[in-house]
Short mmCIF file of C-alpha atoms in Angstrom, two decimals:
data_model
loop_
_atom_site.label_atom_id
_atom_site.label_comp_id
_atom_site.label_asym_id
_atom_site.label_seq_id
_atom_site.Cartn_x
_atom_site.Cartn_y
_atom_site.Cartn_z
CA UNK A 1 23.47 47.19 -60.36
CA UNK A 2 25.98 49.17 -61.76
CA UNK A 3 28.41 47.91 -65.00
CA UNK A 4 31.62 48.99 -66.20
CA UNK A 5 31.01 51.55 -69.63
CA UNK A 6 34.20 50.55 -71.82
CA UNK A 7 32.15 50.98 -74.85
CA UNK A 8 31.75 54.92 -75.73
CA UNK A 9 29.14 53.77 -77.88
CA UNK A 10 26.80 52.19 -75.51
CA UNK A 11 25.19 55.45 -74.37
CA UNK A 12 21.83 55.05 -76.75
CA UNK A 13 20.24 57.63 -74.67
CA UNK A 14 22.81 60.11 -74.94
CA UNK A 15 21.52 63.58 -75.79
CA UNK A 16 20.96 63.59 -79.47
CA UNK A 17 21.47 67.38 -81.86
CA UNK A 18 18.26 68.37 -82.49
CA UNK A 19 16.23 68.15 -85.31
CA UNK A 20 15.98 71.79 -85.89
CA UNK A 21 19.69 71.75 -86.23
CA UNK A 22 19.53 69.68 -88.96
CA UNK A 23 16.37 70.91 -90.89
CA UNK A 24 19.13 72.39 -93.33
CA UNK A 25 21.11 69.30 -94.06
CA UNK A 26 18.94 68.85 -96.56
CA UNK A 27 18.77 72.37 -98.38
CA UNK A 28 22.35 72.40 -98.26
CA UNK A 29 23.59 69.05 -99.44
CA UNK A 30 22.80 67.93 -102.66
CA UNK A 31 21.66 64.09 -103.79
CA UNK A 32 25.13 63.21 -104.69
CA UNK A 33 26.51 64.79 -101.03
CA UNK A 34 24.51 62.89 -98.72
CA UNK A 35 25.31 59.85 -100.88
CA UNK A 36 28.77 60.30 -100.77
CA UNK A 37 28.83 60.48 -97.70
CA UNK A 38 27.05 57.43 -96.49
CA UNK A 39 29.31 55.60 -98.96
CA UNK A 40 32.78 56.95 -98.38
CA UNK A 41 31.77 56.36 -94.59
CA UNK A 42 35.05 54.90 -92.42
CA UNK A 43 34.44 52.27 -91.39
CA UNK A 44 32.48 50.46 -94.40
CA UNK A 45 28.79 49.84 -93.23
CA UNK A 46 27.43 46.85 -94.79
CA UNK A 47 23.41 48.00 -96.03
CA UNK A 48 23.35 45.13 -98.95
CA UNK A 49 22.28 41.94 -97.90
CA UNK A 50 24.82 40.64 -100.47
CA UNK A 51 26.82 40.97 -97.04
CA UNK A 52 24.86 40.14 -94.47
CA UNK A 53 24.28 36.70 -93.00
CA UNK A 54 22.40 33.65 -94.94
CA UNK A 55 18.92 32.71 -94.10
CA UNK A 56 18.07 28.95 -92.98
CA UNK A 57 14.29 27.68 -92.48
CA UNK A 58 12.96 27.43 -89.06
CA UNK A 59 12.45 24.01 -87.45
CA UNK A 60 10.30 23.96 -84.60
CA UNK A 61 9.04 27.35 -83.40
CA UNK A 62 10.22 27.15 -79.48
CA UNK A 63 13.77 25.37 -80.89
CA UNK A 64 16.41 27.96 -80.28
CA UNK A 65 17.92 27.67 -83.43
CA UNK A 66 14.48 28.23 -84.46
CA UNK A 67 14.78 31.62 -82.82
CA UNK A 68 17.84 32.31 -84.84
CA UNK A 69 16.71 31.19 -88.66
CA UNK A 70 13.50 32.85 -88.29
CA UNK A 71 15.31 36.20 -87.40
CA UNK A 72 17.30 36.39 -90.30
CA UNK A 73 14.55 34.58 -92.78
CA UNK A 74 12.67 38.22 -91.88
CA UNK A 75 15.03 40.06 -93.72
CA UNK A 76 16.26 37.65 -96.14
CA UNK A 77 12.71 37.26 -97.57
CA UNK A 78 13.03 40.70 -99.57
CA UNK A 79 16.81 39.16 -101.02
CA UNK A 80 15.17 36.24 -102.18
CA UNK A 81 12.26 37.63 -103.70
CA UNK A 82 13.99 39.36 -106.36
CA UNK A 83 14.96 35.77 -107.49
CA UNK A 84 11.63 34.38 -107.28
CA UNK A 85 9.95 37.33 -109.14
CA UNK A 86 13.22 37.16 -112.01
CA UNK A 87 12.11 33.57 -112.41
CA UNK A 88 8.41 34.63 -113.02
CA UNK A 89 9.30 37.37 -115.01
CA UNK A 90 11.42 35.18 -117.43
CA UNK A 91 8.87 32.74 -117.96
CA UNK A 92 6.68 35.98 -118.95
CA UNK A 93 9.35 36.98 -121.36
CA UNK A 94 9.57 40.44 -119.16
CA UNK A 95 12.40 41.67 -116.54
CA UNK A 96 10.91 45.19 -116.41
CA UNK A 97 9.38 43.90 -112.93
CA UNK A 98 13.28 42.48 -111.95
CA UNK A 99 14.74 45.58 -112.97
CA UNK A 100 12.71 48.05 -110.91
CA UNK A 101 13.36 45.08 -107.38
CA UNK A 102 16.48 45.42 -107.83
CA UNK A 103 16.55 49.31 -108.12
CA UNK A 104 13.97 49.33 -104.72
CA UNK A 105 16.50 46.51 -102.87
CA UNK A 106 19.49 48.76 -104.08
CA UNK A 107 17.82 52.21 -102.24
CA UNK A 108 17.16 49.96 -99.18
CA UNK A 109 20.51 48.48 -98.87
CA UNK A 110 21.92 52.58 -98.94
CA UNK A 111 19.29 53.96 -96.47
CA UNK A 112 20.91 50.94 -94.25
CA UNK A 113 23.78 52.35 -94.90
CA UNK A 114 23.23 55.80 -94.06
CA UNK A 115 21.15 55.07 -90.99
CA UNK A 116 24.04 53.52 -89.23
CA UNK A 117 26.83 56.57 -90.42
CA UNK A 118 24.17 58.68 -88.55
CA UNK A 119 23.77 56.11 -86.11
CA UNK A 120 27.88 56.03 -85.52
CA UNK A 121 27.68 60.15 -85.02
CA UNK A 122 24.63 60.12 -83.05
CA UNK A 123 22.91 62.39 -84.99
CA UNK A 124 18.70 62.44 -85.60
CA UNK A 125 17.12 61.74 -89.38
CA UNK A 126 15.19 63.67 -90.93
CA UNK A 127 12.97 62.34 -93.86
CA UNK A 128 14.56 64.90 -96.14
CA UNK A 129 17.26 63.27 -95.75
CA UNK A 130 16.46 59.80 -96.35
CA UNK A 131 14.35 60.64 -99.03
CA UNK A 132 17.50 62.29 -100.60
CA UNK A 133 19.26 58.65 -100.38
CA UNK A 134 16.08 57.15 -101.93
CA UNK A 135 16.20 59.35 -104.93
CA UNK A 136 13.19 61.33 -106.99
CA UNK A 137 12.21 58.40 -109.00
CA UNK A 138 11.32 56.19 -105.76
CA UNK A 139 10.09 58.36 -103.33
CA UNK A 140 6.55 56.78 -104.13
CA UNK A 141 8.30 53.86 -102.31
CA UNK A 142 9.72 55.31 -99.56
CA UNK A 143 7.42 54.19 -96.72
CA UNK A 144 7.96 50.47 -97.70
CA UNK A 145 11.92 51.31 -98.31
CA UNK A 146 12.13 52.75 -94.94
CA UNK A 147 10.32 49.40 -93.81
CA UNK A 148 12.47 47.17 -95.45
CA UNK A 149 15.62 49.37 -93.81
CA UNK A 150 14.15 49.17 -90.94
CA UNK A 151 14.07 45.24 -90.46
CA UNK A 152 17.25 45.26 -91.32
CA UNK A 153 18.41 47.31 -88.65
CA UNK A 154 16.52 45.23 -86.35
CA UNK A 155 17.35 42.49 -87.27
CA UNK A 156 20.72 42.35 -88.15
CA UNK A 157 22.09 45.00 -86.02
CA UNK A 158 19.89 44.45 -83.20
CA UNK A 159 18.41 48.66 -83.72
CA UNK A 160 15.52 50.34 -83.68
CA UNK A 161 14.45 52.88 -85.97
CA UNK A 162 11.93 55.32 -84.19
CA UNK A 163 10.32 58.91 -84.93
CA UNK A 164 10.46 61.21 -82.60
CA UNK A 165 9.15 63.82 -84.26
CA UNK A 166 5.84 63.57 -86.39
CA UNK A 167 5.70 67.32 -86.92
CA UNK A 168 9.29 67.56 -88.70
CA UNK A 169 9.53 63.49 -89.81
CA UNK A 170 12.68 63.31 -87.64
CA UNK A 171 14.12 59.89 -86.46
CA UNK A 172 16.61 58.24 -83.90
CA UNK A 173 17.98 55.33 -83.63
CA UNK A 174 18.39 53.15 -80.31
CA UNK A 175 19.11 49.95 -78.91
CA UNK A 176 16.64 47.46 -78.61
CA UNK A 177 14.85 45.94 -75.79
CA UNK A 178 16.69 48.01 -73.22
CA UNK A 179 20.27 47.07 -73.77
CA UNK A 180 22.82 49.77 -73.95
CA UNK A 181 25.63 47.43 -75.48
CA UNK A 182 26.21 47.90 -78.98
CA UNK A 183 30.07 46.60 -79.74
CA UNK A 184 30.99 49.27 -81.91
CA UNK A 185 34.72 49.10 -80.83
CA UNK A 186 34.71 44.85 -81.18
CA UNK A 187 35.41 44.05 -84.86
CA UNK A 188 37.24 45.47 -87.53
CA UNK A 189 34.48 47.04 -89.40
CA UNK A 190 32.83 48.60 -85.94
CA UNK A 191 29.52 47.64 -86.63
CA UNK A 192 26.46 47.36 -84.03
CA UNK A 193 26.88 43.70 -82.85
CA UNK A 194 23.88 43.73 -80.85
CA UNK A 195 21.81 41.84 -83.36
CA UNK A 196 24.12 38.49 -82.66
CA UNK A 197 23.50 39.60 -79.00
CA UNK A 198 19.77 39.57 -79.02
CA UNK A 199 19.69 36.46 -81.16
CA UNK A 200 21.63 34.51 -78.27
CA UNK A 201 19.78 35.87 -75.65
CA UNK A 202 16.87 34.85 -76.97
CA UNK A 203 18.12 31.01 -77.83
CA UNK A 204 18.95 30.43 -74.08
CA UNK A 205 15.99 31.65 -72.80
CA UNK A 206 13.72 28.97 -75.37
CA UNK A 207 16.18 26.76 -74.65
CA UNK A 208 15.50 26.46 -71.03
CA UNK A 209 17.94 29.30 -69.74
CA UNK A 210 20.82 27.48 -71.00
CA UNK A 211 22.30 26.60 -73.92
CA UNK A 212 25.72 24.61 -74.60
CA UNK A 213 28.38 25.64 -76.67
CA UNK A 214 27.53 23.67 -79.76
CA UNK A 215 24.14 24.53 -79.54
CA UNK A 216 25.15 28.38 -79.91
CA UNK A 217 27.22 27.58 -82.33
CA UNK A 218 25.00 25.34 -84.59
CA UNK A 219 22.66 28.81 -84.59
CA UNK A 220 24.92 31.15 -85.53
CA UNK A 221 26.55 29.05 -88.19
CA UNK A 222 23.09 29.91 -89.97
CA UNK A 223 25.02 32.60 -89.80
CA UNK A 224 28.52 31.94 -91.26
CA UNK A 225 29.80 32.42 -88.19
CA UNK A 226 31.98 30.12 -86.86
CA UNK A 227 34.84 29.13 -84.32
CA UNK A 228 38.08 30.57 -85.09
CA UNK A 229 37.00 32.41 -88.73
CA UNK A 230 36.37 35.92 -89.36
CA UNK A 231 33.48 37.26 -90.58
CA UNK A 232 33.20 39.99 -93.08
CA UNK A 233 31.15 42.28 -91.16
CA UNK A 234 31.28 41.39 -87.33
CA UNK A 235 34.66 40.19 -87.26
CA UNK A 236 36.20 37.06 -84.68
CA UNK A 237 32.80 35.53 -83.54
CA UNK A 238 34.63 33.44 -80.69
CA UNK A 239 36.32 36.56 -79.55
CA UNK A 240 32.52 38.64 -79.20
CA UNK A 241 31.01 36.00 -77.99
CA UNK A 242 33.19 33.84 -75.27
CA UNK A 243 35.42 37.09 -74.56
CA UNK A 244 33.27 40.48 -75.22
CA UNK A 245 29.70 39.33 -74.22
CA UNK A 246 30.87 37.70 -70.90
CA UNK A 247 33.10 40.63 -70.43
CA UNK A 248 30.32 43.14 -70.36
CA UNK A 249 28.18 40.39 -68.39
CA UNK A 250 25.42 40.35 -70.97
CA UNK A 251 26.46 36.02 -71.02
CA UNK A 252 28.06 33.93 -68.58
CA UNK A 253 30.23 31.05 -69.86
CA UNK A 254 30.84 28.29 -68.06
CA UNK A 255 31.63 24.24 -67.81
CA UNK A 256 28.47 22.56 -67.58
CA UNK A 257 28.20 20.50 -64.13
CA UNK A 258 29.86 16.83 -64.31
CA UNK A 259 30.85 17.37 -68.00
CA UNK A 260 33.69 14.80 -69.06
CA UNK A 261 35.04 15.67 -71.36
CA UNK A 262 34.37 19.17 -70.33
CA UNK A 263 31.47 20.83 -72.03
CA UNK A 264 30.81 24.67 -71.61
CA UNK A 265 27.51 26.70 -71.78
CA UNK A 266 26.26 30.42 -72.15
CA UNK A 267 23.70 31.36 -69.58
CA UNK A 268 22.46 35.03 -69.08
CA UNK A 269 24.62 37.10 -67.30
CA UNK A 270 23.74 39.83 -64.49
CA UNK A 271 23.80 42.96 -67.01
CA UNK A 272 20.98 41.19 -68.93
CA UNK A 273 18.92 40.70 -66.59
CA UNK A 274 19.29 44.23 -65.20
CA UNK A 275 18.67 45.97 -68.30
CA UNK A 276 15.82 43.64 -70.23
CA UNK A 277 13.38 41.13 -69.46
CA UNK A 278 12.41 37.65 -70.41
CA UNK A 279 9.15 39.34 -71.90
CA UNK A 280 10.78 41.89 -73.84
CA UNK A 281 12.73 39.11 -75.75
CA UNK A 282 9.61 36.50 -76.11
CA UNK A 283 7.53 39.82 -77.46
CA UNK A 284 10.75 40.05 -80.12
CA UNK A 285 10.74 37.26 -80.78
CA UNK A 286 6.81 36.75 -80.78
CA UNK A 287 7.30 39.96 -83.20
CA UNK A 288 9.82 37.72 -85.73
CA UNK A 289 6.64 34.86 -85.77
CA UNK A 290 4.39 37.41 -86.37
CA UNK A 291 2.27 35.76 -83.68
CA UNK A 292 1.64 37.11 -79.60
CA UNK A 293 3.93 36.04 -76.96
CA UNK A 294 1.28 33.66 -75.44
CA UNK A 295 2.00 31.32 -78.46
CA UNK A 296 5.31 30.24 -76.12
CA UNK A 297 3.09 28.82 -73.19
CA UNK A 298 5.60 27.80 -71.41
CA UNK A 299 8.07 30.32 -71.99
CA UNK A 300 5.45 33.42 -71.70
CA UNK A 301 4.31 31.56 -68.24
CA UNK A 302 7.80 31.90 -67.02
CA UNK A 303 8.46 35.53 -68.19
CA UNK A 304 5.06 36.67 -66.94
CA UNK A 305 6.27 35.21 -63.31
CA UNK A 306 8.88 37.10 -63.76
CA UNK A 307 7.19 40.41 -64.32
CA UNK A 308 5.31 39.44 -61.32
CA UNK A 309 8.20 39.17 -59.13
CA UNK A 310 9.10 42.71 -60.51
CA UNK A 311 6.41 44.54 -59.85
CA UNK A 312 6.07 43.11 -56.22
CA UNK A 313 9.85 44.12 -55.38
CA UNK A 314 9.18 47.55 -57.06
CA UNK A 315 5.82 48.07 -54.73
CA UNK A 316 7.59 46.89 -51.50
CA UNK A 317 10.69 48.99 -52.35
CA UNK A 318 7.84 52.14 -52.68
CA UNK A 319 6.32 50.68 -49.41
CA UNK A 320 9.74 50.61 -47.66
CA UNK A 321 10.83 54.18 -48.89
CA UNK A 322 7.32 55.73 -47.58
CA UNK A 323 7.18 54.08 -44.19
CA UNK A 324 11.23 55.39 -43.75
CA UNK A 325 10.10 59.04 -44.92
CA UNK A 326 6.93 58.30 -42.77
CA UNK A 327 8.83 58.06 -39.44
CA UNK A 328 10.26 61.92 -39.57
#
């Protein structure tokens, strides 16, 4: 099935410069370069979870909104912590321990920052690089600062932080799950909206393939997104969401049948179901649970039907194609 491409940016798999290209970046530039230029970046890129959205507690684990809290609550964890370990400290008459989170949550909220500037020019990473952003006095730190980055590019921005390169330590970054929509160009801060993307996605499918429009927007007020108010970092949320998302047929919006008053609902649309698959988002969001997809019975029942039914078109499509060939 073939989809419009308005978004320049939705080409994850677009030939990348190499690494060797790059192996001088970090020769050349010094600390206070590569720095600069992941902060002076146009537009803004928001690393520091000062910005990012709020955490709620999870309900019920199959409750979409569920889905949503427990998402965020991932990356949120290493926000509140510092809180939790100031209080400790305090009551040991010590913030030595505070001081040096806050330094760590400070280098992880600027290798955010940098990953996406290189993710905006589509360049590779090299570890050189990052470990220029993470400065001398941390790199003992760096594999768990590149961790904590990391979630936060999943989970916020709906990326994926891979190595492609275990010889040089040089990284990419793509889309998750198969998408290739990333809504750089929706929003005034052109951010990767696919996070919010993923999150609904996900809530329909544990919600039975459907979900109304108050339940969407009772999970992404969890959020602080809501009808008709801008958000700091992804902009007009009713705009993405009822406008954007249905426009690139990732979600299909319509009245629910023998609504009155009228009630509408978000189902998912035809690009979503050519590009991922119900298992790829119960494995994310098994992944978020830290638990196996099987832990969704009925959901992982339903997606493994589907990956059935997928395989058995793909072997008579091969069966089809050989028998035509066959004949001349």
């Amino acid at each position: 099935m073939a989809f419009n491409q308005k978004n320049p940016q939705s080409t994850p798999n677009q030939p990348l410069q190499s690494c060797s290209e790059t192996q001088g970046l970090e020769a050349a530039q010094a600390p206070e370069a590569v720095e600069r230029a992941c902060l002076s970046s146009d537009p803004p890129m928001p690393g520091s979870l000062n910005e990012a959205p709020a955490a709620g507690i999870p309900s019920s684990p199959e409750s979409p909104q569920s889905f949503c809290t427990s998402s965020i609550v991932t990356i949120a964890t290493s926000s509140c912590k510092s809180g939790e370990e100031s209080s400790s400290q305090e009551e040991e008459g010590s913030t030595s321990q505070e001081v040096f989170t806050d330094a760590l949550d400070d280098r992880v909220a600027l290798l955010v920052d940098f990953l996406l500037v290189k993710y905006h020019m589509k360049e590779p990473i090299t570890k050189a690089e990052m470990l220029i952003i993470v400065r001398e006095e941390y790199q003992d730190h760096f594999t768990d600062i590149l961790l904590q980055a990391s979630e936060r590019m999943e989970m916020i921005f709906g990326l994926d932080v891979k190595e492609i390169d275990p010889i040089h330590h040089c990284y990419a970054i793509v889309i998750k799950l198969g998408l290739t929509y990333d809504g750089m160009l929706h929003g005034e801060k052109g951010v990767p909206k696919t996070g919010i993307l993923i999150l609904l996605l996900g809530a329909i499918f544990m919600n039975g393939n459907r979900a109304t429009e108050e339940e969407i927007w009772k999970i992404l007020s969890v959020m602080k997104l809501y009808p008709g108010k801008k958000h700091a970092i992804f902009g007009d949320p009713s705009c993405l969401i009822t406008k954007h998302f249905v426009e690139e047929e990732y979600l299909k919006y319509q009245q629910v049948a023998n609504s009155d008053p009228a009630q509408f609902e978000f189902l998912w649309g035809p690009r979503t179901h050519a590009e991922t698959t119900k298992m790829q988002v119960l494995t994310y969001l098994a992944k978020v649970y830290g638990s196996d997809p099987s832990s969704f019975p009925s959901q992982y029942e339903e997606a493994f039907q589907e990956e059935l039914e997928r395989s058995q078109a793909r072997i008579a499509t091969v069966a089809i194609d050989y028998h035509g060939h066959s004949q001349f």
